[in-house]
JSON list of C-alpha atoms in Angstrom, two decimals:
[
{"chain": "A", "resi": 1, "resn": "UNK", "atom": "CA", "xyz": [-17.89, 132.42, -62.04]},
{"chain": "A", "resi": 2, "resn": "UNK", "atom": "CA", "xyz": [-18.97, 134.69, -59.19]},
{"chain": "A", "resi": 3, "resn": "UNK", "atom": "CA", "xyz": [-16.45, 135.33, -56.48]},
{"chain": "A", "resi": 4, "resn": "UNK", "atom": "CA", "xyz": [-17.13, 137.77, -53.71]},
{"chain": "A", "resi": 5, "resn": "UNK", "atom": "CA", "xyz": [-14.23, 139.43, -51.68]},
{"chain": "A", "resi": 6, "resn": "UNK", "atom": "CA", "xyz": [-14.66, 140.94, -48.27]},
{"chain": "A", "resi": 7, "resn": "UNK", "atom": "CA", "xyz": [-13.27, 144.49, -48.32]},
{"chain": "A", "resi": 8, "resn": "UNK", "atom": "CA", "xyz": [-12.68, 147.65, -46.22]},
{"chain": "A", "resi": 9, "resn": "UNK", "atom": "CA", "xyz": [-13.59, 150.39, -48.52]},
{"chain": "A", "resi": 10, "resn": "UNK", "atom": "CA", "xyz": [-12.05, 149.48, -52.00]},
{"chain": "A", "resi": 11, "resn": "UNK", "atom": "CA", "xyz": [-9.45, 147.18, -50.62]},
{"chain": "A", "resi": 12, "resn": "UNK", "atom": "CA", "xyz": [-9.57, 143.55, -50.10]},
{"chain": "A", "resi": 13, "resn": "UNK", "atom": "CA", "xyz": [-9.03, 142.15, -46.48]},
{"chain": "A", "resi": 14, "resn": "UNK", "atom": "CA", "xyz": [-7.81, 138.97, -45.23]},
{"chain": "A", "resi": 15, "resn": "UNK", "atom": "CA", "xyz": [-5.42, 137.49, -42.74]},
{"chain": "A", "resi": 16, "resn": "UNK", "atom": "CA", "xyz": [-2.52, 135.08, -42.65]},
{"chain": "A", "resi": 17, "resn": "UNK", "atom": "CA", "xyz": [-4.12, 133.23, -39.75]},
{"chain": "A", "resi": 18, "resn": "UNK", "atom": "CA", "xyz": [-7.34, 132.65, -41.88]},
{"chain": "A", "resi": 19, "resn": "UNK", "atom": "CA", "xyz": [-5.40, 131.43, -44.84]},
{"chain": "A", "resi": 20, "resn": "UNK", "atom": "CA", "xyz": [-3.25, 129.11, -42.54]},
{"chain": "A", "resi": 21, "resn": "UNK", "atom": "CA", "xyz": [-6.42, 127.61, -41.21]},
{"chain": "A", "resi": 22, "resn": "UNK", "atom": "CA", "xyz": [-7.77, 127.01, -44.73]},
{"chain": "A", "resi": 23, "resn": "UNK", "atom": "CA", "xyz": [-4.51, 125.31, -45.83]},
{"chain": "A", "resi": 24, "resn": "UNK", "atom": "CA", "xyz": [-4.63, 123.14, -42.78]},
{"chain": "A", "resi": 25, "resn": "UNK", "atom": "CA", "xyz": [-8.03, 121.78, -43.80]},
{"chain": "A", "resi": 26, "resn": "UNK", "atom": "CA", "xyz": [-6.84, 120.68, -47.25]},
{"chain": "A", "resi": 27, "resn": "UNK", "atom": "CA", "xyz": [-7.42, 116.91, -47.55]},
{"chain": "A", "resi": 28, "resn": "UNK", "atom": "CA", "xyz": [-9.85, 116.79, -44.66]},
{"chain": "A", "resi": 29, "resn": "UNK", "atom": "CA", "xyz": [-13.36, 115.58, -45.21]},
{"chain": "A", "resi": 30, "resn": "UNK", "atom": "CA", "xyz": [-16.53, 117.19, -43.96]},
{"chain": "A", "resi": 31, "resn": "UNK", "atom": "CA", "xyz": [-20.18, 116.10, -44.30]},
{"chain": "A", "resi": 32, "resn": "UNK", "atom": "CA", "xyz": [-21.03, 118.77, -46.72]},
{"chain": "A", "resi": 33, "resn": "UNK", "atom": "CA", "xyz": [-24.72, 119.90, -46.76]},
{"chain": "A", "resi": 34, "resn": "UNK", "atom": "CA", "xyz": [-25.97, 122.65, -48.79]},
{"chain": "A", "resi": 35, "resn": "UNK", "atom": "CA", "xyz": [-27.81, 124.27, -45.82]},
{"chain": "A", "resi": 36, "resn": "UNK", "atom": "CA", "xyz": [-26.46, 122.86, -42.63]},
{"chain": "A", "resi": 37, "resn": "UNK", "atom": "CA", "xyz": [-22.63, 122.55, -43.27]},
{"chain": "A", "resi": 38, "resn": "UNK", "atom": "CA", "xyz": [-21.63, 124.49, -46.28]},
{"chain": "A", "resi": 39, "resn": "UNK", "atom": "CA", "xyz": [-18.87, 126.81, -47.68]},
{"chain": "A", "resi": 40, "resn": "UNK", "atom": "CA", "xyz": [-20.03, 129.82, -45.67]},
{"chain": "A", "resi": 41, "resn": "UNK", "atom": "CA", "xyz": [-19.61, 127.66, -42.41]},
{"chain": "A", "resi": 42, "resn": "UNK", "atom": "CA", "xyz": [-16.16, 126.59, -43.72]},
{"chain": "A", "resi": 43, "resn": "UNK", "atom": "CA", "xyz": [-15.15, 130.20, -44.41]},
{"chain": "A", "resi": 44, "resn": "UNK", "atom": "CA", "xyz": [-16.34, 131.36, -41.06]},
{"chain": "A", "resi": 45, "resn": "UNK", "atom": "CA", "xyz": [-14.22, 128.56, -39.50]},
{"chain": "A", "resi": 46, "resn": "UNK", "atom": "CA", "xyz": [-11.23, 129.67, -41.24]},
{"chain": "A", "resi": 47, "resn": "UNK", "atom": "CA", "xyz": [-11.87, 133.19, -39.91]},
{"chain": "A", "resi": 48, "resn": "UNK", "atom": "CA", "xyz": [-12.52, 132.22, -36.26]},
{"chain": "A", "resi": 49, "resn": "UNK", "atom": "CA", "xyz": [-10.97, 128.75, -35.84]},
{"chain": "A", "resi": 50, "resn": "UNK", "atom": "CA", "xyz": [-14.40, 127.36, -34.84]},
{"chain": "A", "resi": 51, "resn": "UNK", "atom": "CA", "xyz": [-15.37, 125.07, -37.68]},
{"chain": "A", "resi": 52, "resn": "UNK", "atom": "CA", "xyz": [-18.45, 123.95, -35.96]},
{"chain": "A", "resi": 53, "resn": "UNK", "atom": "CA", "xyz": [-20.02, 127.45, -36.04]},
{"chain": "A", "resi": 54, "resn": "UNK", "atom": "CA", "xyz": [-23.51, 128.21, -37.14]},
{"chain": "A", "resi": 55, "resn": "UNK", "atom": "CA", "xyz": [-22.68, 130.61, -39.99]},
{"chain": "A", "resi": 56, "resn": "UNK", "atom": "CA", "xyz": [-24.53, 128.78, -42.69]},
{"chain": "A", "resi": 57, "resn": "UNK", "atom": "CA", "xyz": [-25.80, 131.82, -44.87]},
{"chain": "A", "resi": 58, "resn": "UNK", "atom": "CA", "xyz": [-23.88, 134.54, -46.56]},
{"chain": "A", "resi": 59, "resn": "UNK", "atom": "CA", "xyz": [-25.23, 137.32, -44.31]},
{"chain": "A", "resi": 60, "resn": "UNK", "atom": "CA", "xyz": [-23.81, 135.49, -41.36]},
{"chain": "A", "resi": 61, "resn": "UNK", "atom": "CA", "xyz": [-20.41, 135.25, -43.06]},
{"chain": "A", "resi": 62, "resn": "UNK", "atom": "CA", "xyz": [-20.52, 138.97, -43.69]},
{"chain": "A", "resi": 63, "resn": "UNK", "atom": "CA", "xyz": [-21.17, 139.63, -39.95]},
{"chain": "A", "resi": 64, "resn": "UNK", "atom": "CA", "xyz": [-18.08, 137.40, -39.16]},
{"chain": "A", "resi": 65, "resn": "UNK", "atom": "CA", "xyz": [-15.77, 139.17, -41.61]},
{"chain": "A", "resi": 66, "resn": "UNK", "atom": "CA", "xyz": [-16.94, 142.48, -40.21]},
{"chain": "A", "resi": 67, "resn": "UNK", "atom": "CA", "xyz": [-16.07, 141.21, -36.56]},
{"chain": "A", "resi": 68, "resn": "UNK", "atom": "CA", "xyz": [-12.85, 139.57, -37.44]},
{"chain": "A", "resi": 69, "resn": "UNK", "atom": "CA", "xyz": [-11.32, 141.51, -40.21]},
{"chain": "A", "resi": 70, "resn": "UNK", "atom": "CA", "xyz": [-13.28, 144.84, -40.10]},
{"chain": "A", "resi": 71, "resn": "UNK", "atom": "CA", "xyz": [-14.70, 144.53, -43.57]},
{"chain": "A", "resi": 72, "resn": "UNK", "atom": "CA", "xyz": [-17.48, 146.92, -44.42]},
{"chain": "A", "resi": 73, "resn": "UNK", "atom": "CA", "xyz": [-18.39, 145.88, -48.00]},
{"chain": "A", "resi": 74, "resn": "UNK", "atom": "CA", "xyz": [-18.08, 142.87, -50.35]},
{"chain": "A", "resi": 75, "resn": "UNK", "atom": "CA", "xyz": [-17.11, 143.30, -54.08]},
{"chain": "A", "resi": 76, "resn": "UNK", "atom": "CA", "xyz": [-17.16, 141.02, -57.06]},
{"chain": "A", "resi": 77, "resn": "UNK", "atom": "CA", "xyz": [-13.59, 139.82, -57.99]},
{"chain": "A", "resi": 78, "resn": "UNK", "atom": "CA", "xyz": [-13.04, 140.47, -61.75]},
{"chain": "A", "resi": 79, "resn": "UNK", "atom": "CA", "xyz": [-11.36, 137.13, -62.49]},
{"chain": "A", "resi": 80, "resn": "UNK", "atom": "CA", "xyz": [-10.57, 138.40, -66.04]},
{"chain": "A", "resi": 81, "resn": "UNK", "atom": "CA", "xyz": [-7.85, 140.65, -64.68]},
{"chain": "A", "resi": 82, "resn": "UNK", "atom": "CA", "xyz": [-5.78, 137.57, -63.56]}
]
């Protein structure tokens, strides 16, 4: 499993508002499409509140996290530590 985490320096960044938006989407259905409506777009929607955004690629999501959370790097989460 490969999980990337947005970070500022060596510390992970996130926000309660982003988490709340993600929780509110539990149970809702989207027309998932690998290119046009995917996990990057959903994650950007959680960040901004605009789930109809055009952030369909990781580089776009990275830009959104920089704008919204001040992230400056992405790191691999070592799932074996948890």
